[in-house]
């Protein structure tokens, strides 16, 4: 089964100011986390996704938007260095839909049929169709020893992103950073099963 949310669509949604989180769920995301968030000694916060049992860390002071509680096959959390619930007064947005100098990161959890390899094929389909240009590609090693696929991508209609697809606790996870990309690598390295 092809990924239900193509990478290029994610880039285009952000370019026009929409959130992949909102596109995947039927209810709007909320700004206040529903789960316990742990403060770490290094100044980061840890969030645990209850459905997958996967945790991730993000910088203190960033905002988080959660997906709805429905049973969506694909769902995403959005974290950002700016207040995503109140973007007035942040200045002109860049072509990626993120204010200049700021970062937005989407952490997506995919259904059981999806694998990092199927995500990789979807990226290639987007390139082959002319919707995206891959400017950098690497194969990395996930915490469980499986391959993880990293890309830097530019959408033909605007917007760019840093992307990784990996396997954690038997779940395919995609992490996409827009804007400056600050803390992308730290968030990716923090992904772990609980």
JSON list of C-alpha atoms in Angstrom, two decimals, residues 38-145:
[
{"chain": "A", "resi": 38, "resn": "UNK", "atom": "CA", "xyz": [8.48, 15.00, 31.46]},
{"chain": "A", "resi": 39, "resn": "UNK", "atom": "CA", "xyz": [11.00, 17.80, 32.01]},
{"chain": "A", "resi": 40, "resn": "UNK", "atom": "CA", "xyz": [14.57, 16.54, 31.45]},
{"chain": "A", "resi": 41, "resn": "UNK", "atom": "CA", "xyz": [17.74, 17.81, 33.11]},
{"chain": "A", "resi": 42, "resn": "UNK", "atom": "CA", "xyz": [19.10, 19.01, 29.74]},
{"chain": "A", "resi": 43, "resn": "UNK", "atom": "CA", "xyz": [16.16, 21.43, 29.30]},
{"chain": "A", "resi": 44, "resn": "UNK", "atom": "CA", "xyz": [14.20, 19.28, 26.87]},
{"chain": "A", "resi": 45, "resn": "UNK", "atom": "CA", "xyz": [10.74, 17.83, 27.32]},
{"chain": "A", "resi": 46, "resn": "UNK", "atom": "CA", "xyz": [9.83, 14.19, 26.65]},
{"chain": "A", "resi": 47, "resn": "UNK", "atom": "CA", "xyz": [6.49, 13.27, 25.08]},
{"chain": "A", "resi": 48, "resn": "UNK", "atom": "CA", "xyz": [5.31, 9.65, 24.89]},
{"chain": "A", "resi": 49, "resn": "UNK", "atom": "CA", "xyz": [2.90, 8.63, 22.12]},
{"chain": "A", "resi": 50, "resn": "UNK", "atom": "CA", "xyz": [0.54, 6.25, 23.91]},
{"chain": "A", "resi": 51, "resn": "UNK", "atom": "CA", "xyz": [-0.57, 4.30, 20.81]},
{"chain": "A", "resi": 52, "resn": "UNK", "atom": "CA", "xyz": [2.91, 3.34, 19.59]},
{"chain": "A", "resi": 53, "resn": "UNK", "atom": "CA", "xyz": [4.84, 3.43, 22.85]},
{"chain": "A", "resi": 54, "resn": "UNK", "atom": "CA", "xyz": [7.41, 5.73, 21.23]},
{"chain": "A", "resi": 55, "resn": "UNK", "atom": "CA", "xyz": [8.89, 8.74, 23.02]},
{"chain": "A", "resi": 56, "resn": "UNK", "atom": "CA", "xyz": [10.56, 11.81, 21.57]},
{"chain": "A", "resi": 57, "resn": "UNK", "atom": "CA", "xyz": [12.26, 14.84, 23.11]},
{"chain": "A", "resi": 58, "resn": "UNK", "atom": "CA", "xyz": [11.85, 18.44, 22.04]},
{"chain": "A", "resi": 59, "resn": "UNK", "atom": "CA", "xyz": [13.15, 21.79, 23.33]},
{"chain": "A", "resi": 60, "resn": "UNK", "atom": "CA", "xyz": [11.45, 23.41, 26.30]},
{"chain": "A", "resi": 61, "resn": "UNK", "atom": "CA", "xyz": [9.55, 26.49, 25.15]},
{"chain": "A", "resi": 62, "resn": "UNK", "atom": "CA", "xyz": [8.42, 24.92, 21.86]},
{"chain": "A", "resi": 63, "resn": "UNK", "atom": "CA", "xyz": [4.72, 24.34, 21.20]},
{"chain": "A", "resi": 64, "resn": "UNK", "atom": "CA", "xyz": [3.19, 20.97, 20.42]},
{"chain": "A", "resi": 65, "resn": "UNK", "atom": "CA", "xyz": [0.00, 20.17, 18.52]},
{"chain": "A", "resi": 66, "resn": "UNK", "atom": "CA", "xyz": [-1.38, 16.68, 18.99]},
{"chain": "A", "resi": 67, "resn": "UNK", "atom": "CA", "xyz": [-3.51, 14.68, 16.59]},
{"chain": "A", "resi": 68, "resn": "UNK", "atom": "CA", "xyz": [-7.10, 13.95, 17.54]},
{"chain": "A", "resi": 69, "resn": "UNK", "atom": "CA", "xyz": [-7.94, 10.82, 19.49]},
{"chain": "A", "resi": 70, "resn": "UNK", "atom": "CA", "xyz": [-9.63, 9.14, 16.52]},
{"chain": "A", "resi": 71, "resn": "UNK", "atom": "CA", "xyz": [-8.27, 5.91, 15.09]},
{"chain": "A", "resi": 72, "resn": "UNK", "atom": "CA", "xyz": [-6.48, 7.40, 12.07]},
{"chain": "A", "resi": 73, "resn": "UNK", "atom": "CA", "xyz": [-4.03, 5.06, 10.34]},
{"chain": "A", "resi": 74, "resn": "UNK", "atom": "CA", "xyz": [-1.53, 7.90, 9.92]},
{"chain": "A", "resi": 75, "resn": "UNK", "atom": "CA", "xyz": [-1.29, 10.60, 12.55]},
{"chain": "A", "resi": 76, "resn": "UNK", "atom": "CA", "xyz": [1.18, 13.37, 13.30]},
{"chain": "A", "resi": 77, "resn": "UNK", "atom": "CA", "xyz": [2.43, 15.56, 16.10]},
{"chain": "A", "resi": 78, "resn": "UNK", "atom": "CA", "xyz": [3.72, 19.01, 15.20]},
{"chain": "A", "resi": 79, "resn": "UNK", "atom": "CA", "xyz": [6.32, 20.77, 17.34]},
{"chain": "A", "resi": 80, "resn": "UNK", "atom": "CA", "xyz": [7.63, 24.26, 16.63]},
{"chain": "A", "resi": 81, "resn": "UNK", "atom": "CA", "xyz": [9.99, 26.88, 17.94]},
{"chain": "A", "resi": 82, "resn": "UNK", "atom": "CA", "xyz": [7.15, 29.42, 17.69]},
{"chain": "A", "resi": 83, "resn": "UNK", "atom": "CA", "xyz": [3.56, 29.44, 18.96]},
{"chain": "A", "resi": 84, "resn": "UNK", "atom": "CA", "xyz": [1.64, 27.60, 16.23]},
{"chain": "A", "resi": 85, "resn": "UNK", "atom": "CA", "xyz": [-1.67, 28.60, 17.82]},
{"chain": "A", "resi": 86, "resn": "UNK", "atom": "CA", "xyz": [-0.93, 32.34, 17.54]},
{"chain": "A", "resi": 87, "resn": "UNK", "atom": "CA", "xyz": [1.12, 33.32, 14.52]},
{"chain": "A", "resi": 88, "resn": "UNK", "atom": "CA", "xyz": [0.08, 36.97, 14.47]},
{"chain": "A", "resi": 89, "resn": "UNK", "atom": "CA", "xyz": [2.97, 39.34, 14.87]},
{"chain": "A", "resi": 90, "resn": "UNK", "atom": "CA", "xyz": [5.60, 36.81, 13.79]},
{"chain": "A", "resi": 91, "resn": "UNK", "atom": "CA", "xyz": [6.28, 38.62, 10.55]},
{"chain": "A", "resi": 92, "resn": "UNK", "atom": "CA", "xyz": [6.19, 37.44, 6.96]},
{"chain": "A", "resi": 93, "resn": "UNK", "atom": "CA", "xyz": [6.16, 33.67, 6.54]},
{"chain": "A", "resi": 94, "resn": "UNK", "atom": "CA", "xyz": [8.74, 32.02, 4.33]},
{"chain": "A", "resi": 95, "resn": "UNK", "atom": "CA", "xyz": [7.83, 29.88, 1.31]},
{"chain": "A", "resi": 96, "resn": "UNK", "atom": "CA", "xyz": [7.66, 26.85, 3.64]},
{"chain": "A", "resi": 97, "resn": "UNK", "atom": "CA", "xyz": [4.87, 28.45, 5.70]},
{"chain": "A", "resi": 98, "resn": "UNK", "atom": "CA", "xyz": [7.17, 28.81, 8.72]},
{"chain": "A", "resi": 99, "resn": "UNK", "atom": "CA", "xyz": [8.25, 32.25, 9.99]},
{"chain": "A", "resi": 100, "resn": "UNK", "atom": "CA", "xyz": [11.86, 33.13, 9.03]},
{"chain": "A", "resi": 101, "resn": "UNK", "atom": "CA", "xyz": [14.44, 31.76, 11.46]},
{"chain": "A", "resi": 102, "resn": "UNK", "atom": "CA", "xyz": [11.90, 29.36, 13.04]},
{"chain": "A", "resi": 103, "resn": "UNK", "atom": "CA", "xyz": [11.47, 25.58, 12.85]},
{"chain": "A", "resi": 104, "resn": "UNK", "atom": "CA", "xyz": [8.45, 23.30, 12.58]},
{"chain": "A", "resi": 105, "resn": "UNK", "atom": "CA", "xyz": [8.87, 19.53, 12.88]},
{"chain": "A", "resi": 106, "resn": "UNK", "atom": "CA", "xyz": [6.18, 16.95, 12.15]},
{"chain": "A", "resi": 107, "resn": "UNK", "atom": "CA", "xyz": [6.55, 13.50, 13.71]},
{"chain": "A", "resi": 108, "resn": "UNK", "atom": "CA", "xyz": [4.27, 11.06, 11.87]},
{"chain": "A", "resi": 109, "resn": "UNK", "atom": "CA", "xyz": [3.31, 7.52, 12.81]},
{"chain": "A", "resi": 110, "resn": "UNK", "atom": "CA", "xyz": [2.27, 5.24, 9.95]},
{"chain": "A", "resi": 111, "resn": "UNK", "atom": "CA", "xyz": [0.02, 2.18, 9.74]},
{"chain": "A", "resi": 112, "resn": "UNK", "atom": "CA", "xyz": [1.20, -1.41, 9.96]},
{"chain": "A", "resi": 113, "resn": "UNK", "atom": "CA", "xyz": [1.40, -1.81, 6.16]},
{"chain": "A", "resi": 114, "resn": "UNK", "atom": "CA", "xyz": [3.89, 1.02, 5.81]},
{"chain": "A", "resi": 115, "resn": "UNK", "atom": "CA", "xyz": [7.64, 0.53, 6.11]},
{"chain": "A", "resi": 116, "resn": "UNK", "atom": "CA", "xyz": [10.63, 2.83, 5.74]},
{"chain": "A", "resi": 117, "resn": "UNK", "atom": "CA", "xyz": [11.19, 1.13, 2.35]},
{"chain": "A", "resi": 118, "resn": "UNK", "atom": "CA", "xyz": [7.66, 2.00, 1.17]},
{"chain": "A", "resi": 119, "resn": "UNK", "atom": "CA", "xyz": [8.27, 5.60, 2.30]},
{"chain": "A", "resi": 120, "resn": "UNK", "atom": "CA", "xyz": [11.47, 5.59, 0.28]},
{"chain": "A", "resi": 121, "resn": "UNK", "atom": "CA", "xyz": [9.55, 4.42, -2.80]},
{"chain": "A", "resi": 122, "resn": "UNK", "atom": "CA", "xyz": [7.01, 7.22, -2.29]},
{"chain": "A", "resi": 123, "resn": "UNK", "atom": "CA", "xyz": [9.80, 9.80, -2.24]},
{"chain": "A", "resi": 124, "resn": "UNK", "atom": "CA", "xyz": [11.12, 8.33, -5.49]},
{"chain": "A", "resi": 125, "resn": "UNK", "atom": "CA", "xyz": [7.61, 8.46, -7.00]},
{"chain": "A", "resi": 126, "resn": "UNK", "atom": "CA", "xyz": [7.42, 12.16, -6.11]},
{"chain": "A", "resi": 127, "resn": "UNK", "atom": "CA", "xyz": [10.80, 12.77, -7.75]},
{"chain": "A", "resi": 128, "resn": "UNK", "atom": "CA", "xyz": [9.85, 10.75, -10.84]},
{"chain": "A", "resi": 129, "resn": "UNK", "atom": "CA", "xyz": [6.59, 12.70, -11.20]},
{"chain": "A", "resi": 130, "resn": "UNK", "atom": "CA", "xyz": [8.48, 16.00, -11.09]},
{"chain": "A", "resi": 131, "resn": "UNK", "atom": "CA", "xyz": [6.92, 17.27, -7.86]},
{"chain": "A", "resi": 132, "resn": "UNK", "atom": "CA", "xyz": [10.09, 17.15, -5.77]},
{"chain": "A", "resi": 133, "resn": "UNK", "atom": "CA", "xyz": [13.84, 17.43, -6.11]},
{"chain": "A", "resi": 134, "resn": "UNK", "atom": "CA", "xyz": [16.06, 15.43, -3.75]},
{"chain": "A", "resi": 135, "resn": "UNK", "atom": "CA", "xyz": [19.12, 17.55, -3.01]},
{"chain": "A", "resi": 136, "resn": "UNK", "atom": "CA", "xyz": [20.67, 15.09, -0.54]},
{"chain": "A", "resi": 137, "resn": "UNK", "atom": "CA", "xyz": [20.07, 11.43, 0.28]},
{"chain": "A", "resi": 138, "resn": "UNK", "atom": "CA", "xyz": [21.64, 9.17, 2.92]},
{"chain": "A", "resi": 139, "resn": "UNK", "atom": "CA", "xyz": [20.95, 5.75, 4.32]},
{"chain": "A", "resi": 140, "resn": "UNK", "atom": "CA", "xyz": [21.46, 5.74, 8.07]},
{"chain": "A", "resi": 141, "resn": "UNK", "atom": "CA", "xyz": [21.11, 3.06, 10.72]},
{"chain": "A", "resi": 142, "resn": "UNK", "atom": "CA", "xyz": [18.06, 3.10, 12.99]},
{"chain": "A", "resi": 143, "resn": "UNK", "atom": "CA", "xyz": [18.40, 2.23, 16.70]},
{"chain": "A", "resi": 144, "resn": "UNK", "atom": "CA", "xyz": [17.27, -1.37, 15.97]},
{"chain": "A", "resi": 145, "resn": "UNK", "atom": "CA", "xyz": [19.91, -1.76, 13.23]}
]
